[in-house]
XYZ file of C-alpha atoms in Angstrom:
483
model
C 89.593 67.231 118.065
C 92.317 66.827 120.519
C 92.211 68.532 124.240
C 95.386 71.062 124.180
C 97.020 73.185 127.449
C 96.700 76.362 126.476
C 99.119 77.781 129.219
C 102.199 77.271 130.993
C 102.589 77.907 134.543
C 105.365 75.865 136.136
C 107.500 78.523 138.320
C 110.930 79.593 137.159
C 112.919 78.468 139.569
C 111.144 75.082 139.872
C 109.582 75.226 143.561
C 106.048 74.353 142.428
C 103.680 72.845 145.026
C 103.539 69.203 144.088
C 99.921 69.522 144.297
C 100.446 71.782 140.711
C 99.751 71.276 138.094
C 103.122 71.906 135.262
C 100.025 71.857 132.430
C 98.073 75.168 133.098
C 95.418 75.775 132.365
C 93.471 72.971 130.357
C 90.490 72.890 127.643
C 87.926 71.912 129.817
C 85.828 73.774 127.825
C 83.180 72.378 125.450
C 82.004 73.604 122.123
C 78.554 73.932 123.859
C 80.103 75.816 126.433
C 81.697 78.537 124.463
C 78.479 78.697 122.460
C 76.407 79.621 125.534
C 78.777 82.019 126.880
C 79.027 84.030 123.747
C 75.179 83.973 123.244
C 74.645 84.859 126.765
C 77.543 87.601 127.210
C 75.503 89.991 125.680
C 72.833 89.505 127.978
C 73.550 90.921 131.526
C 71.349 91.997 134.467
C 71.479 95.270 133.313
C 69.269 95.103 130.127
C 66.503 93.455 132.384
C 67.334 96.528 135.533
C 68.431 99.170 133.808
C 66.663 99.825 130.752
C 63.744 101.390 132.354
C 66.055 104.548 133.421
C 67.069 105.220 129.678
C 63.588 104.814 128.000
C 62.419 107.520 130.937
C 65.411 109.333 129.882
C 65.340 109.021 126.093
C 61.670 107.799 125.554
C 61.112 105.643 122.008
C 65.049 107.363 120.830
C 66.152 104.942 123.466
C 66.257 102.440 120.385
C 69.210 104.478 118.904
C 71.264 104.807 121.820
C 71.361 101.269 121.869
C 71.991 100.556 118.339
C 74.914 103.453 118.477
C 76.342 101.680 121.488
C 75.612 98.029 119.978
C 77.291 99.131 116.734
C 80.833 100.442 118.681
C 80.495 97.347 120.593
C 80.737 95.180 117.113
C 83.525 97.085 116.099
C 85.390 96.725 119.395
C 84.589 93.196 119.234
C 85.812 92.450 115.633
C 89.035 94.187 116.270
C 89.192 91.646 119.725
C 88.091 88.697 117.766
C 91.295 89.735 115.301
C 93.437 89.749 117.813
C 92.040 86.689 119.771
C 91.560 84.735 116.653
C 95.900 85.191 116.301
C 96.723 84.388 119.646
C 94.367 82.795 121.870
C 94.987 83.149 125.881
C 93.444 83.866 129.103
C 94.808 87.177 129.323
C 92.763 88.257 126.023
C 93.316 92.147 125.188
C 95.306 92.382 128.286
C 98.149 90.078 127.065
C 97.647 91.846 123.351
C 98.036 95.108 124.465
C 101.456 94.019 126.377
C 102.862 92.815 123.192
C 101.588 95.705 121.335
C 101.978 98.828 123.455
C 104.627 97.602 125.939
C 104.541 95.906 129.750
C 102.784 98.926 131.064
C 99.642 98.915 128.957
C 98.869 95.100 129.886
C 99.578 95.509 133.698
C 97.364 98.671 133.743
C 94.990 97.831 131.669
C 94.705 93.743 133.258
C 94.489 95.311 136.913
C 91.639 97.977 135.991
C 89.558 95.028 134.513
C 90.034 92.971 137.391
C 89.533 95.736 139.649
C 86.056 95.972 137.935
C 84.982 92.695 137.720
C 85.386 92.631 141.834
C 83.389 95.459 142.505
C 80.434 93.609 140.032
C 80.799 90.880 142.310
C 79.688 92.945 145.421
C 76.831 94.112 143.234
C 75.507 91.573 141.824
C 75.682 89.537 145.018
C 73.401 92.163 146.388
C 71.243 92.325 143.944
C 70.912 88.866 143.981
C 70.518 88.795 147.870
C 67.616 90.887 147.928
C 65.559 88.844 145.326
C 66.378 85.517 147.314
C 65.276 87.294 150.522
C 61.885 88.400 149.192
C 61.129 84.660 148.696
C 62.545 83.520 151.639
C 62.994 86.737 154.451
C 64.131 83.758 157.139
C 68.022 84.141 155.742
C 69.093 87.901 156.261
C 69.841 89.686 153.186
C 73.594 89.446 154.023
C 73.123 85.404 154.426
C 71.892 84.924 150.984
C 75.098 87.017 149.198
C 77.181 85.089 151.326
C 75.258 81.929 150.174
C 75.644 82.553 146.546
C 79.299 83.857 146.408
C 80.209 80.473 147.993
C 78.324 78.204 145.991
C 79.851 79.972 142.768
C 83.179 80.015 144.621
C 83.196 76.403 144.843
C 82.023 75.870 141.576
C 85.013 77.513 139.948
C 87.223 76.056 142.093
C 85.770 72.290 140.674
C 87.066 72.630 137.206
C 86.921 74.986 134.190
C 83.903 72.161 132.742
C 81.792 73.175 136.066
C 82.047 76.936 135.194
C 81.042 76.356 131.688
C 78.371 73.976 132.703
C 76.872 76.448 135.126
C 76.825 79.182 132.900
C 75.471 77.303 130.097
C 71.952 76.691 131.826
C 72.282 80.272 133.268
C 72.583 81.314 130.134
C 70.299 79.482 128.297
C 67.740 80.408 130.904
C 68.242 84.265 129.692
C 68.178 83.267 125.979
C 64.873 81.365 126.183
C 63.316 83.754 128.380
C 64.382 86.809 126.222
C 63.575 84.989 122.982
C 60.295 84.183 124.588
C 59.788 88.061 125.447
C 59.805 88.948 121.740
C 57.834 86.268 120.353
C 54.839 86.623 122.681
C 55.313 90.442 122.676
C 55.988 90.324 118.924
C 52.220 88.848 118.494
C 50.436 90.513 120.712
C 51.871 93.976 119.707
C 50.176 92.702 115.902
C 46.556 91.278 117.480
C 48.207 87.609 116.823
C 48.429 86.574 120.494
C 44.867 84.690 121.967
C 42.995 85.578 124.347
C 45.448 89.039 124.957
C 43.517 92.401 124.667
C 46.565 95.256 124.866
C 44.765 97.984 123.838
C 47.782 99.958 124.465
C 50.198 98.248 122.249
C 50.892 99.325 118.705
C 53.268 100.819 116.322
C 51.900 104.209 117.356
C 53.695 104.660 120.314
C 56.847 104.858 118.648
C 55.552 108.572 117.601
C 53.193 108.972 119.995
C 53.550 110.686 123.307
C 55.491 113.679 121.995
C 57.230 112.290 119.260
C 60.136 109.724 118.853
C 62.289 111.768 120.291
C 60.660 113.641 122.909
C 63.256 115.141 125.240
C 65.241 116.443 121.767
C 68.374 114.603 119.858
C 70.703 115.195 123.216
C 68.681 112.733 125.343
C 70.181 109.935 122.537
C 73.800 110.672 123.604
C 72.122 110.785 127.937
C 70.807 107.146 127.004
C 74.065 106.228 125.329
C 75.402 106.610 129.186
C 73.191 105.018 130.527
C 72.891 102.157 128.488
C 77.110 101.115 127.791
C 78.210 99.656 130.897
C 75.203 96.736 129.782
C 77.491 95.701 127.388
C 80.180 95.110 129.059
C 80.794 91.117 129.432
C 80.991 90.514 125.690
C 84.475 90.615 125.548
C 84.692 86.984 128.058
C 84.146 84.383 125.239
C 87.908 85.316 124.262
C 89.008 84.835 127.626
C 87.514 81.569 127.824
C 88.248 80.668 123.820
C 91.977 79.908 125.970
C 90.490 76.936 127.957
C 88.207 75.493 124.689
C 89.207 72.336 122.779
C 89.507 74.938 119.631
C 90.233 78.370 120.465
C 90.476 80.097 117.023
C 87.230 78.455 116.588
C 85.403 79.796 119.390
C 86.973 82.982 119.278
C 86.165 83.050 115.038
C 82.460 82.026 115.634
C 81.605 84.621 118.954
C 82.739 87.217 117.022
C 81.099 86.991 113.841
C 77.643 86.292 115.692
C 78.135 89.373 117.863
C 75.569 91.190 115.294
C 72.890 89.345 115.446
C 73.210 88.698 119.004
C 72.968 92.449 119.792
C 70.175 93.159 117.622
C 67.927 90.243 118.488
C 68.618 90.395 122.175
C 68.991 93.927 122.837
C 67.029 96.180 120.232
C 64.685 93.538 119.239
C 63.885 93.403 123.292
C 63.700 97.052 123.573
C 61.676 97.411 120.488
C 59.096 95.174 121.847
C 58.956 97.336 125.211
C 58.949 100.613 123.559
C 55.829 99.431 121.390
C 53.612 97.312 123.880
C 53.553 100.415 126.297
C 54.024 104.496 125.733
C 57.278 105.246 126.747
C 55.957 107.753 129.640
C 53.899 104.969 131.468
C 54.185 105.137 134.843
C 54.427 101.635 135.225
C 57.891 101.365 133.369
C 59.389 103.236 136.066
C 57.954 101.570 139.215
C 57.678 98.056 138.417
C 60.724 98.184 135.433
C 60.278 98.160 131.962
C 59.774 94.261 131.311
C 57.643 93.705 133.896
C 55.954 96.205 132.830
C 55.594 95.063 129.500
C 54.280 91.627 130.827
C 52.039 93.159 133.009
C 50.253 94.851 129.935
C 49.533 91.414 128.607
C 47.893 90.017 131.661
C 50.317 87.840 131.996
C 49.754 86.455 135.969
C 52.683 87.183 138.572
C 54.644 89.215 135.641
C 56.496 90.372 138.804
C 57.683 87.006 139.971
C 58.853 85.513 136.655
C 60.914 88.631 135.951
C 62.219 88.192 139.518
C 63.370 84.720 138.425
C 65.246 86.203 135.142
C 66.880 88.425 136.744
C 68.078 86.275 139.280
C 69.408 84.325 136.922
C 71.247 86.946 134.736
C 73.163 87.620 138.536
C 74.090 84.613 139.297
C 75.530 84.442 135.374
C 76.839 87.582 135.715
C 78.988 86.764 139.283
C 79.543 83.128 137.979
C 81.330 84.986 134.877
C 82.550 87.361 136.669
C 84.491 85.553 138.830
C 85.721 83.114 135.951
C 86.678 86.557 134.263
C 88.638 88.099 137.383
C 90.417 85.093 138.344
C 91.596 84.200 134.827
C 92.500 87.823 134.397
C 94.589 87.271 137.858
C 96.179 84.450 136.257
C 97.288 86.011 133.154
C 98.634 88.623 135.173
C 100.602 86.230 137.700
C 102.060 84.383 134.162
C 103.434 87.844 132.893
C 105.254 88.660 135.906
C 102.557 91.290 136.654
C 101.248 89.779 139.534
C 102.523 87.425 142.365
C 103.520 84.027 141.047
C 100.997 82.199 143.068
C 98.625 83.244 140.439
C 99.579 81.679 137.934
C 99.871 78.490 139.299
C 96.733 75.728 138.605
C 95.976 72.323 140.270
C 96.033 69.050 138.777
C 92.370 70.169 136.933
C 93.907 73.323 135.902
C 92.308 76.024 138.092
C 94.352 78.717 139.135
C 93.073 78.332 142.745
C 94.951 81.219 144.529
C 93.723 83.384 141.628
C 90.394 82.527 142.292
C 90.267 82.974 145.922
C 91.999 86.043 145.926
C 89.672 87.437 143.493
C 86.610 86.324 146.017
C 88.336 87.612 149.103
C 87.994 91.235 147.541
C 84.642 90.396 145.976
C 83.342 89.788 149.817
C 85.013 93.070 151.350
C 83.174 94.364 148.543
C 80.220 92.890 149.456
C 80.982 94.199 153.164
C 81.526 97.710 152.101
C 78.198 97.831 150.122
C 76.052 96.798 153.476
C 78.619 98.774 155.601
C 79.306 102.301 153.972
C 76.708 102.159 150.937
C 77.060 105.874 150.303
C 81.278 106.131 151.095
C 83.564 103.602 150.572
C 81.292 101.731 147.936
C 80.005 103.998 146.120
C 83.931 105.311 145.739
C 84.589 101.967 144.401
C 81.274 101.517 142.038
C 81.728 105.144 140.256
C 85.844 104.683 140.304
C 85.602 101.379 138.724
C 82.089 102.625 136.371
C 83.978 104.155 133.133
C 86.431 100.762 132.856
C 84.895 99.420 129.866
C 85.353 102.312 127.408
C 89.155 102.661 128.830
C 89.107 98.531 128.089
C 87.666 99.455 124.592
C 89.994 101.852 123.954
C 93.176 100.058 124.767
C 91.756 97.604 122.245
C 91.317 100.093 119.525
C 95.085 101.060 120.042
C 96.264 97.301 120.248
C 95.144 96.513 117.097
C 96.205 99.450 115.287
C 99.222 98.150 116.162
C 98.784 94.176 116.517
C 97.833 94.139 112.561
C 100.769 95.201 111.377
C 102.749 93.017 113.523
C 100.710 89.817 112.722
C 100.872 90.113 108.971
C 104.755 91.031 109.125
C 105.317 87.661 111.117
C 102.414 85.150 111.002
C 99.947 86.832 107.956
C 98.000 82.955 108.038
C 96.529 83.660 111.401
C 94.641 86.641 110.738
C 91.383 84.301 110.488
C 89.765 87.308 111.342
C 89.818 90.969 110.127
C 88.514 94.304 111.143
C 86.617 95.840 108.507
C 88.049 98.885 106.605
C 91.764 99.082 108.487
C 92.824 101.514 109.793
C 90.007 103.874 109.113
C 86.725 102.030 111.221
C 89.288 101.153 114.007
C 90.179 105.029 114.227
C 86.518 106.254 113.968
C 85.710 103.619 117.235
C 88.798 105.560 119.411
C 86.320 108.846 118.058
C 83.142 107.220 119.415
C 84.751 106.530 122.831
C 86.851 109.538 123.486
C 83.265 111.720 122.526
C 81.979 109.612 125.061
C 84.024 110.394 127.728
C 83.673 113.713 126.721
C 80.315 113.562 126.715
C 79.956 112.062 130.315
C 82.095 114.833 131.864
C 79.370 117.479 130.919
C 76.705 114.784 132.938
C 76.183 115.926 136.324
C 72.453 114.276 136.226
C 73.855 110.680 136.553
C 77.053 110.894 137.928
C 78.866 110.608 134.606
C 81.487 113.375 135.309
C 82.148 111.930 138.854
C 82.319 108.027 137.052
C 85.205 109.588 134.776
C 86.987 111.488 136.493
C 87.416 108.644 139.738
C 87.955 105.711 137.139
C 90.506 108.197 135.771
C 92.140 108.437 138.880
C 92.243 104.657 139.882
C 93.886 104.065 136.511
C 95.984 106.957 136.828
C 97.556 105.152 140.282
C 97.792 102.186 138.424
C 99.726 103.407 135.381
C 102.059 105.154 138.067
C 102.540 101.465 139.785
C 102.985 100.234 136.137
C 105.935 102.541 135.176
C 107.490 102.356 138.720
C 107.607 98.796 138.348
C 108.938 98.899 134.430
C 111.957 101.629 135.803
C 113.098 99.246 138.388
C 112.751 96.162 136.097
C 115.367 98.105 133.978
C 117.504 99.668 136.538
C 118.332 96.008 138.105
C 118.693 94.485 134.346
C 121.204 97.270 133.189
C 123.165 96.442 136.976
C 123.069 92.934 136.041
C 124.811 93.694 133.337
C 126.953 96.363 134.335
C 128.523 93.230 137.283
C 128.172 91.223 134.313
């Protein structure tokens, strides 16, 4: 299996730094590599932080807003791994959705997905922070974000090989852990674990405690909410598929393991929380639900070894996330979409200024969150909070479109096929526009505010996008008119 360049950077009119690279970027990732990131995609900070809110929220039903959102997420993912499977690159549904809807759609779409990925930075640097400070309060809170976003900084700057090596011991951290989770939860919640007495596990509390559903069939569709954005990261193995040794391979394999992925990692998890403990245990809410959980078991410093999972699922998370935003950056600087600078690489074939610029925002990010918490950040966290299901959507409509152009020009590529075309592809764009629907009657969680300032941020964007198409077009048809 030979390495291949996946990209081409080298500047139109020639004035590359001689310090360039002319390759782009280069398959410096290993089969290992893209196995890890696809396995551990699914699994972000979230699940571990966030799940406690929606089984308050949603009680046992909690299991269905996850499998409703896990199911979408499939789809979305099948019709990506299509797509991805045809035409491998960096720029994944960014560059698809240029081809298929036009130079607008890939520019708005690439920027809002960067914009994202910045602001996740900032929060997961925090997040991160805080856990490193409780272990060692000598560094200031602010010292240990700083701390992490340049060791991960410099890691992606090293080579494409160091990101993938990183994240594949992140990740496989959060797969054994998780994995772990079910098994010993799995026999104790049956009597099969020694020298465990949980006399509140059992089946039982699926029904118990007012019922599987006690806050009624709407709190499914609240949990939905608050459960989406945990998904988002699946979509990186087909960014990174550009820089693997076989891309339609990588891209072929993440997608058709996305199922089992979801439901071992995130309803068999949840399953296993919702059935050690009833749903309306105090404890879920104070110390989190997997804590929690461990707690039940007598498992000693529960607290601490969830500490150290999480910690790990952020530094993943901002170690992908920065792989994700700079790569993005660089897609973007290729297409003409963003200054040329980003598209160029050095001699390992890291788009450096792509990288740094996407960490310069990360730390005003990071600035703004200790700064103006409850202003400026929290403009920026709701503003960039509904991107994924405008992502999502944008893919729906790309391959609605993409299909028909692959099997007019290059039928043998399409490795990979959405199920039932057109019509499963058209009942996803109906999941997501309910959605966002659905979150502009939420005043609870901030869902109408999330949609309505993501809408906005993309609405400036898509105004930036057709400025910049107009006056693309007015100077070609005055080219031609001198011509």
């Amino acid at each position: 299996m030979t390495s291949q360049p996946t990209l081409t950077t080298e500047p139109e009119d020639g004035s590359a730094d001689p310090s360039q690279s002319r390759s782009g970027l280069q398959a410096g990732l290993k089969n290992r590599h893209l196995t890890m990131i696809a396995i551990g995609g699914v699994i972000g900070a979230g699940l571990f932080v966030g799940s406690s809110s929606g089984i308050a929220t949603a009680g046992p039903g909690i299991l269905l807003s996850y499998a409703l959102v896990g199911t979408l997420v499939v789809l979305v993912m099948r019709m990506l791994g299509e797509m991805s499977a045809a035409n491998p690159t960096s720029g994944s549904f960014s560059a698809h959705a240029d081809r298929a809807l036009g130079p607008w759609a890939g520019f708005s779409i690439g920027w809002l997905y960067w914009f994202f990925w910045v602001v996740v930075l900032a929060v997961e640097a925090t997040a991160g922070a805080k856990i490193l400070e409780g272990w060692i309060p000598a560094v200031p809170q602010w010292g240990w974000a700083l701390i992490v976003m340049v060791v991960l900084t410099a890691t992606n700057l090293a080579s494409v090989g160091s990101y993938g090596e990183f994240e594949f011991w992140f990740a496989g951290i959060k797969v054994v852990a998780i994995a772990a989770f079910i098994v010993v939860g799995g026999l104790a919640l049956f009597g099969l674990l020694p020298g465990v007495d949980s006399d509140q596990a059992g089946l039982g509390n699926l029904t118990e405690h007012g019922g599987f559903l006690p806050h009624g069939p709407g709190a499914v569709l609240t949990g939905v909410l608050l459960v989406v954005f945990s998904f988002m990261g699946s979509e990186i193995p087909t960014l990174a598929a550009g820089e693997s040794e076989d891309p339609q391979r990588a891209v072929t394999k993440a997608t058709n393991s996305i199922i089992w992925r979801i439901a071992v990692f995130y309803l068999g998890s949840i399953f296993v929380v919702v059935t050690l403990l009833p749903w309306d245990a105090q404890s879920i809410v104070d110390e989190g639900s997997y804590v929690a959980a461990l707690d039940s078991l007598g498992i000693p410093n529960a607290g601490e070894i969830m500490n150290f999972i999480v910690l790990t699922s952020v530094l993943s998370c901002l170690n992908s996330g920065l792989y994700t935003a700079s790569r993005m950056a660089f897609s973007l600087g290729e297409r003409g979409d963003a200054p040329k600078a980003f598209a160029r690489t050095t001699r390992r074939g890291v788009p450096q200024t792509a990288i740094l610029s996407s960490v310069v925002f990360g730390f005003v990010a990071v600035f703004f969150n200790y700064k103006f918490p409850d202003t400026v950040f929290l403009f920026l966290l709701n503003s960039s909070g509904a991107v994924a299901l405008l992502v999502w959507l944008v893919i729906c409509f790309s391959q609605l479109r993409l299909r028909r152009i692959i099997q007019a020009e290059t039928p043998e590529r399409l490795v990979v096929r959405m199920w039932l075309y057109p019509y499963l592809t058209w009942a996803a764009v109906a999941v997501i526009v309910f959605v966002l629907g659905y979150m502009l009657t939420d005043t609870e969680h901030d869902g109408r505010s999330t949609v309505l300032l993501t809408l906005l941020v993309a609405a400036v964007v898509l105004t930036v996008a057709f400025v910049k198409q107009r006056t693309i077009a007015r100077r070609a048809a005055a080219g031609t008119g001198k011509g």
